XYZ file of C-alpha atoms in Angstrom:
465
model
C 62.878 87.979 107.191
C 65.207 90.512 108.799
C 68.260 88.590 110.100
C 68.367 90.906 113.117
C 64.904 89.789 114.134
C 64.048 86.571 115.898
C 61.791 84.014 114.256
C 58.098 84.306 115.138
C 57.191 83.457 118.726
C 55.966 79.970 117.852
C 59.266 79.058 116.175
C 61.873 78.773 118.883
C 63.164 75.198 118.958
C 64.589 72.991 116.207
C 65.556 69.349 116.627
C 68.425 68.286 114.325
C 68.721 64.585 113.502
C 71.804 63.862 111.349
C 72.613 60.486 109.867
C 75.340 58.984 112.107
C 78.397 59.553 109.907
C 80.948 62.390 109.977
C 80.205 63.469 106.407
C 76.568 63.956 107.473
C 77.020 65.272 111.010
C 79.423 68.070 110.047
C 77.175 69.854 107.493
C 74.148 69.455 109.788
C 76.099 71.103 112.605
C 77.258 73.882 110.274
C 73.644 74.553 109.270
C 72.557 74.695 112.912
C 75.381 77.091 113.772
C 74.297 79.406 110.980
C 70.695 79.312 112.191
C 71.409 80.152 115.836
C 73.935 82.838 114.957
C 71.434 84.428 112.628
C 68.433 84.224 114.964
C 69.315 84.983 118.603
C 66.270 83.351 120.234
C 66.409 80.085 118.335
C 67.567 76.938 120.173
C 68.678 73.650 118.630
C 68.670 70.162 120.109
C 71.308 68.214 118.174
C 70.702 64.460 118.385
C 73.539 61.949 118.089
C 74.307 58.493 119.422
C 76.247 58.196 122.669
C 79.275 57.065 120.662
C 79.139 60.114 118.402
C 78.813 62.434 121.396
C 82.138 61.003 122.542
C 83.642 61.856 119.157
C 82.313 65.433 118.828
C 81.069 66.516 122.243
C 84.143 68.632 122.986
C 84.035 70.488 119.658
C 83.222 74.220 120.018
C 79.628 75.233 119.319
C 77.256 78.101 120.194
C 75.590 77.941 123.613
C 72.142 77.570 122.080
C 72.989 74.227 120.484
C 72.516 71.410 122.994
C 73.334 67.749 122.487
C 70.868 64.956 123.199
C 71.784 61.305 122.790
C 70.308 58.089 121.523
C 71.614 54.781 122.910
C 74.247 52.898 120.924
C 71.810 50.546 119.196
C 73.663 50.602 115.855
C 77.092 49.178 114.918
C 80.064 51.270 115.975
C 81.422 53.875 113.574
C 84.739 52.012 113.844
C 83.384 48.850 112.195
C 80.432 50.005 110.078
C 82.362 49.657 106.785
C 82.483 45.883 107.288
C 78.717 45.605 106.763
C 77.460 48.781 105.105
C 73.961 47.486 104.355
C 73.642 46.125 107.895
C 74.583 49.534 109.284
C 71.970 51.316 107.155
C 69.344 48.775 108.196
C 70.184 49.354 111.866
C 69.723 53.120 111.447
C 66.414 52.458 109.693
C 65.004 50.090 112.303
C 66.567 50.724 115.733
C 66.651 54.487 116.268
C 63.052 55.554 115.562
C 61.606 54.457 118.911
C 64.329 56.032 121.101
C 64.107 59.231 119.036
C 60.379 59.472 119.770
C 61.038 58.917 123.460
C 63.619 61.691 123.328
C 61.037 64.027 121.763
C 58.709 63.326 124.709
C 61.162 65.045 127.013
C 61.649 68.166 124.884
C 58.846 70.381 126.116
C 60.551 73.645 127.033
C 59.635 74.846 124.505
C 58.240 71.955 122.420
C 59.990 71.357 119.084
C 58.837 73.663 116.290
C 60.467 71.612 113.525
C 62.751 68.665 112.877
C 65.654 69.005 110.456
C 66.627 65.460 109.510
C 69.170 63.999 107.149
C 67.458 62.581 104.078
C 68.852 59.153 105.004
C 66.995 59.183 108.346
C 64.077 57.370 106.777
C 61.686 57.470 109.736
C 61.916 61.218 110.430
C 59.002 62.183 108.162
C 56.615 59.661 109.670
C 57.645 60.626 113.228
C 56.927 64.259 112.381
C 53.593 63.326 110.857
C 52.548 61.442 113.991
C 53.624 64.336 116.205
C 52.345 67.100 113.920
C 55.864 68.544 113.714
C 57.063 69.731 110.279
C 60.127 67.866 109.011
C 62.808 69.423 106.825
C 65.070 67.114 104.808
C 68.797 67.937 104.511
C 70.703 66.284 101.649
C 74.454 66.329 102.365
C 75.806 65.175 98.993
C 75.680 67.043 95.705
C 72.319 68.020 94.246
C 73.525 66.394 91.022
C 73.832 62.926 92.538
C 70.393 63.169 94.173
C 68.842 64.135 90.848
C 70.520 61.101 89.309
C 69.112 58.866 92.040
C 65.573 60.257 91.790
C 65.541 59.875 87.998
C 67.040 56.378 87.972
C 63.953 55.089 86.155
C 65.178 56.948 83.058
C 68.182 54.608 82.894
C 65.766 51.704 82.604
C 63.678 53.286 79.866
C 66.840 54.151 77.873
C 68.320 50.662 78.179
C 71.139 51.767 80.478
C 70.137 49.893 83.627
C 71.267 46.340 82.985
C 73.690 45.518 80.206
C 76.632 43.294 79.429
C 79.842 45.251 80.119
C 81.514 46.303 76.892
C 83.801 49.153 75.954
C 81.359 50.533 73.383
C 78.374 50.435 75.750
C 80.250 52.045 78.633
C 81.310 54.910 76.354
C 77.670 55.827 75.619
C 76.679 59.249 76.954
C 73.767 59.721 79.350
C 72.335 63.149 78.525
C 68.701 62.802 79.546
C 68.803 62.996 83.351
C 67.605 66.426 84.602
C 70.398 68.344 86.287
C 73.073 65.849 85.283
C 75.579 67.065 82.677
C 76.265 64.651 79.785
C 78.154 61.781 81.405
C 79.592 58.544 80.041
C 77.853 55.458 81.341
C 81.101 54.135 82.814
C 81.339 57.203 85.084
C 77.904 56.756 86.653
C 77.261 54.845 89.897
C 76.373 51.206 89.034
C 73.066 51.352 90.883
C 71.582 48.330 89.088
C 74.570 46.044 89.493
C 75.156 43.432 92.218
C 76.048 44.699 95.683
C 75.691 48.324 94.607
C 72.094 47.608 93.596
C 71.388 46.215 97.073
C 72.789 49.400 98.618
C 70.808 51.598 96.220
C 67.533 49.741 96.854
C 68.059 50.289 100.577
C 68.841 53.985 100.092
C 65.943 54.467 97.663
C 63.486 53.885 100.505
C 64.600 57.272 101.873
C 64.104 58.988 98.538
C 60.525 57.725 98.476
C 59.911 59.600 101.761
C 61.147 62.952 100.401
C 57.751 64.221 99.149
C 56.479 63.973 102.748
C 58.995 66.536 103.984
C 57.960 70.197 104.155
C 61.039 71.300 102.224
C 64.425 70.081 100.980
C 67.728 71.738 101.862
C 70.998 71.303 99.966
C 74.484 71.896 101.363
C 75.620 73.285 98.008
C 75.387 76.864 96.758
C 72.798 77.410 94.044
C 75.403 78.892 91.675
C 77.449 75.678 91.782
C 74.638 73.366 90.635
C 71.803 75.516 89.273
C 70.462 72.928 86.813
C 70.396 70.172 89.407
C 68.709 72.337 92.045
C 66.162 73.603 89.509
C 65.382 70.023 88.463
C 63.701 69.417 91.806
C 61.080 72.096 91.278
C 59.340 69.865 88.742
C 60.180 66.569 90.468
C 59.056 67.454 93.997
C 56.044 69.451 95.094
C 57.906 71.008 98.044
C 60.174 74.078 98.334
C 63.872 73.493 97.619
C 66.667 75.644 99.039
C 70.412 75.625 98.402
C 71.912 76.860 101.689
C 75.622 76.215 101.250
C 78.399 75.787 101.177
C 77.647 74.391 104.648
C 81.246 74.451 105.828
C 82.671 76.111 108.983
C 83.775 79.330 107.251
C 82.449 81.518 110.076
C 84.954 79.956 112.469
C 87.910 81.110 110.397
C 87.580 84.587 111.897
C 87.555 83.323 115.489
C 90.790 84.305 117.213
C 92.688 81.456 118.828
C 94.663 82.582 121.856
C 96.227 79.173 122.264
C 99.550 78.190 120.777
C 99.376 77.637 117.024
C 99.664 73.970 116.019
C 102.984 72.871 114.563
C 101.533 72.375 111.075
C 100.336 76.009 110.918
C 103.716 77.265 112.085
C 105.324 75.108 109.377
C 102.975 76.553 106.745
C 103.841 80.064 107.932
C 107.449 79.393 106.897
C 106.643 78.212 103.352
C 106.455 80.374 100.199
C 103.043 81.448 98.950
C 101.055 78.784 97.032
C 103.942 76.306 97.273
C 102.379 73.547 99.407
C 100.224 70.662 98.193
C 97.720 69.694 100.880
C 97.032 65.952 100.653
C 93.975 64.434 102.290
C 93.983 61.041 100.636
C 93.766 59.057 103.834
C 96.242 56.297 104.522
C 97.456 52.907 103.423
C 93.909 51.787 104.240
C 92.186 53.978 101.650
C 93.603 52.411 98.511
C 95.504 49.233 97.768
C 98.942 49.060 99.374
C 100.559 48.833 95.940
C 98.821 52.018 94.805
C 99.699 53.812 98.022
C 103.371 52.968 97.515
C 103.232 54.487 94.027
C 101.550 57.629 95.385
C 104.163 58.075 98.105
C 107.035 57.574 95.668
C 105.525 59.937 93.095
C 104.887 62.725 95.614
C 108.357 62.378 97.108
C 110.113 62.436 93.736
C 108.104 65.448 92.550
C 110.045 67.597 95.030
C 106.870 69.532 95.824
C 106.278 70.700 99.403
C 103.330 68.935 100.985
C 101.203 68.685 104.120
C 99.756 65.175 104.270
C 96.909 64.144 106.573
C 97.084 60.408 107.264
C 94.035 59.174 109.129
C 95.596 55.913 110.229
C 99.045 54.603 109.335
C 100.661 57.929 110.215
C 103.876 56.409 111.572
C 104.350 54.222 108.501
C 103.797 57.181 106.185
C 106.200 59.361 108.169
C 108.862 56.684 107.962
C 108.392 56.267 104.223
C 108.550 60.010 103.567
C 111.434 60.794 105.901
C 113.785 63.331 104.348
C 111.186 64.580 101.830
C 109.860 68.131 101.384
C 106.826 67.916 103.604
C 105.199 66.926 106.867
C 102.720 64.219 107.847
C 100.016 64.779 110.490
C 97.191 62.641 111.835
C 94.653 65.486 111.842
C 94.375 69.157 110.963
C 91.801 71.935 110.672
C 91.250 71.358 106.966
C 89.457 74.581 106.035
C 92.006 76.666 107.906
C 94.831 74.866 106.096
C 93.188 75.318 102.705
C 92.758 79.043 103.349
C 96.426 79.453 104.305
C 98.436 81.512 101.808
C 101.129 78.822 101.549
C 98.709 76.203 100.185
C 98.545 76.120 96.401
C 96.812 72.813 95.733
C 94.488 70.244 97.302
C 94.876 66.516 96.603
C 91.406 65.213 97.482
C 89.326 62.050 97.326
C 86.441 64.337 96.248
C 83.975 63.840 99.078
C 81.412 66.609 98.709
C 82.226 68.399 101.973
C 85.911 68.521 101.016
C 84.978 69.652 97.513
C 82.994 72.581 98.923
C 85.874 73.527 101.224
C 88.312 73.462 98.311
C 86.073 75.699 96.218
C 85.431 78.159 99.037
C 89.182 78.381 99.740
C 90.023 79.083 96.116
C 92.504 76.207 95.947
C 92.774 74.100 92.762
C 92.030 70.426 93.319
C 93.867 67.299 92.260
C 91.051 64.785 92.058
C 91.782 61.196 93.037
C 88.406 59.545 93.759
C 89.663 56.041 94.466
C 88.083 53.962 97.194
C 88.593 50.358 96.254
C 86.378 48.827 98.965
C 83.030 50.455 98.001
C 82.356 50.735 94.280
C 79.109 52.685 94.695
C 80.771 55.280 96.933
C 83.698 55.521 94.525
C 81.415 56.172 91.583
C 79.449 58.815 93.482
C 82.622 60.749 94.192
C 83.698 60.196 90.579
C 80.762 62.469 89.708
C 82.170 65.079 92.103
C 85.538 64.722 90.379
C 83.860 65.176 87.013
C 82.308 68.447 88.202
C 85.663 69.650 89.562
C 87.584 68.871 86.371
C 85.059 69.159 83.544
C 82.215 71.400 84.720
C 83.887 73.930 87.010
C 87.367 73.369 85.508
C 89.160 74.066 88.782
C 91.307 70.968 88.958
C 92.996 68.009 87.329
C 92.272 64.312 87.597
C 94.829 61.719 88.629
C 94.464 58.822 86.214
C 96.655 56.461 84.277
C 97.493 57.325 80.693
C 97.056 53.620 79.926
C 93.310 53.090 79.609
C 93.131 49.559 81.029
C 95.830 50.009 83.685
C 94.418 49.902 87.218
C 97.631 51.036 88.924
C 98.762 54.635 88.480
C 102.544 54.484 88.614
C 104.837 56.861 90.459
C 106.308 58.468 87.315
C 102.832 59.531 86.178
C 102.014 60.881 89.632
C 105.314 62.759 89.859
C 104.841 64.522 86.529
C 101.209 65.385 87.215
C 101.963 66.799 90.672
C 104.718 68.997 89.227
C 102.427 70.173 86.415
C 99.514 70.781 88.795
C 101.587 72.869 91.215
C 103.185 74.959 88.474
C 101.399 78.252 89.000
C 103.498 80.015 86.369
C 102.379 77.942 83.380
C 99.492 79.230 81.252
C 97.484 76.158 82.226
C 98.192 76.779 85.914
C 97.349 80.476 85.724
C 94.026 79.805 83.972
C 93.048 77.079 86.458
C 93.852 79.365 89.380
C 91.887 82.221 87.834
C 88.792 80.032 87.495
C 89.283 78.719 91.040
C 89.471 82.264 92.359
C 86.303 83.210 90.468
C 84.401 80.202 91.824
C 85.598 80.957 95.343
C 84.205 84.475 94.992
C 80.852 83.085 93.868
C 80.693 80.817 96.957
C 81.704 83.576 99.349
C 79.117 85.941 97.910
C 76.453 83.215 98.247
C 76.934 83.015 102.024
C 77.447 86.748 102.538
C 74.585 88.973 103.625
C 71.930 89.138 100.862
C 73.706 86.329 98.985
C 71.718 83.443 97.493
C 72.324 81.016 100.383
C 71.729 83.706 102.954
C 68.425 84.589 101.287
C 67.479 80.911 100.986
C 67.916 80.350 104.718
C 65.617 83.303 105.374
C 63.072 81.979 102.877
C 63.253 78.495 104.403
C 62.577 79.831 107.903
C 59.776 82.061 106.634
C 58.107 79.109 104.929
C 58.481 76.748 107.868
C 57.036 79.292 110.307
C 53.881 79.443 108.177
C 53.442 75.727 108.831
C 54.168 75.754 112.564
C-alpha cells in the first residue's frame, strides 16, 4: 500500500482499546500516531477510563485521534498493585458492557476495526458479535509471549513443578520456540504459588488470541526474529512486528517553549558522560538496597540524571553535593538521545528497553522489583536479551551468588566500569549498541521492516472489512 494513499473507502475508523496501564497505553498510542500520520483520512477513537483520561488527556496527539472514556469501574491506578489479580479480574469483567455501549455511539463512520491489547480478554468476542475485525497488540517482548504460549512444554519436560535445588535451577531450557537457551532459575515461575494464580488469569487472554484477525508486536522483527517467526506455526493468523513503538517521531518536533532545566543541564555536560538512571524510588526496591545504590552511585563520581517517581525530596537530600541531578519526571527518549548521555540504568521494562536500543545508549540492567516476583522474572528475560543476546549492556548483580543485597562497593565499581567509554570493553559495547540502534532506525524508516509490516497489516485488515 502506498503510504501517500489513504486506506480503502471502507476503512476509515479504528477503535483502540489499550489495557489500562501506562506500559500498555503508551505503545498503543504510539501505534495509533503512526497510523494516522501515515494515512491522512484515517481516524482513531482511543478508549481509556475516565481516570486515565485525567492522566494523559493533555498529552500532545494528532487531531485525528479522539479520546472516548469508560467509567471508573476498576480499581484506581494508584492502588492496583495492592491486589494485582483483583485488578485484572475487574478489567476482565467490568469493562466489556460499557465498551459495547460506547461502540453504539460511534457511527460516523462506524468502526472498521478494533485494535485491542492482548490482555483485553473480551475484545475478540465483542468484535465477533459486532462483525468488527479485532487486531491484538502485544506490548511486551515477543520472546516472553512465546514462552507463555508454549508453557505446556515445561510440563512435558519436567520443569513445571519441582523442589527448588541449585542443580535443578541451573538446568537449561532450550526447547521453547523463540526462546534462547535459558537457565530454569531465570524463567518466570508460572507454576509456582501466587505467580501461578496470576499466570492462570493471564492465560485466559492467550486462549483468545486465535480469534483475532492478526497479532501485532511492539518490537522490531530484527530484534527478535526467532520469537516472531515462532508464531507462524503456533497461530493461524498473520503476525507483524511493527516497532519499536516508541515516540521517535516526536523527537523532530520543535519546542518553542523554554527548555526544561534538566535539558539545559545536559547541554553543559561532556559528551557521553552522564548516566541516566530510571530505577524509580525508595519504593521500587527494599530501602536497604536503595541506600546501597545511592551510596554506590555517589561514590562512583559519575555524572547522573536520576528520575525518581516518588521520594524525590528524600533522594535529593541524600545525593546533595554529588555529581548529578534528581528530577521527578523527564522526557525519557529525548534524554536518551541527548549527546551527553552515555549510559542508561534501567529496570528493563520492554518499552524502556526499546527506547534504549533506539537511542544507541548502552544499558545497565537492574531488573529488581521485590514486590512482584512474576513481573521481576519477566523483565529478567529482557535483561538477559540486553546482556547476553544483543550484548549492549551489563547486569548489576552481586558477585556473591547467594547474597540478596548488592553492596555499594560493587555498584560503584560496576558504574565506573560501565561508563568507561575508553576501555576495550566499553568501546566494543558501544559499537554493538550503535549497530543495533541503526537496525531499529532502519526498521521504522520508509521501506523498513516495521514500515512494511504496518502497510501489510492494513492491507490484510481491509480485505476483511
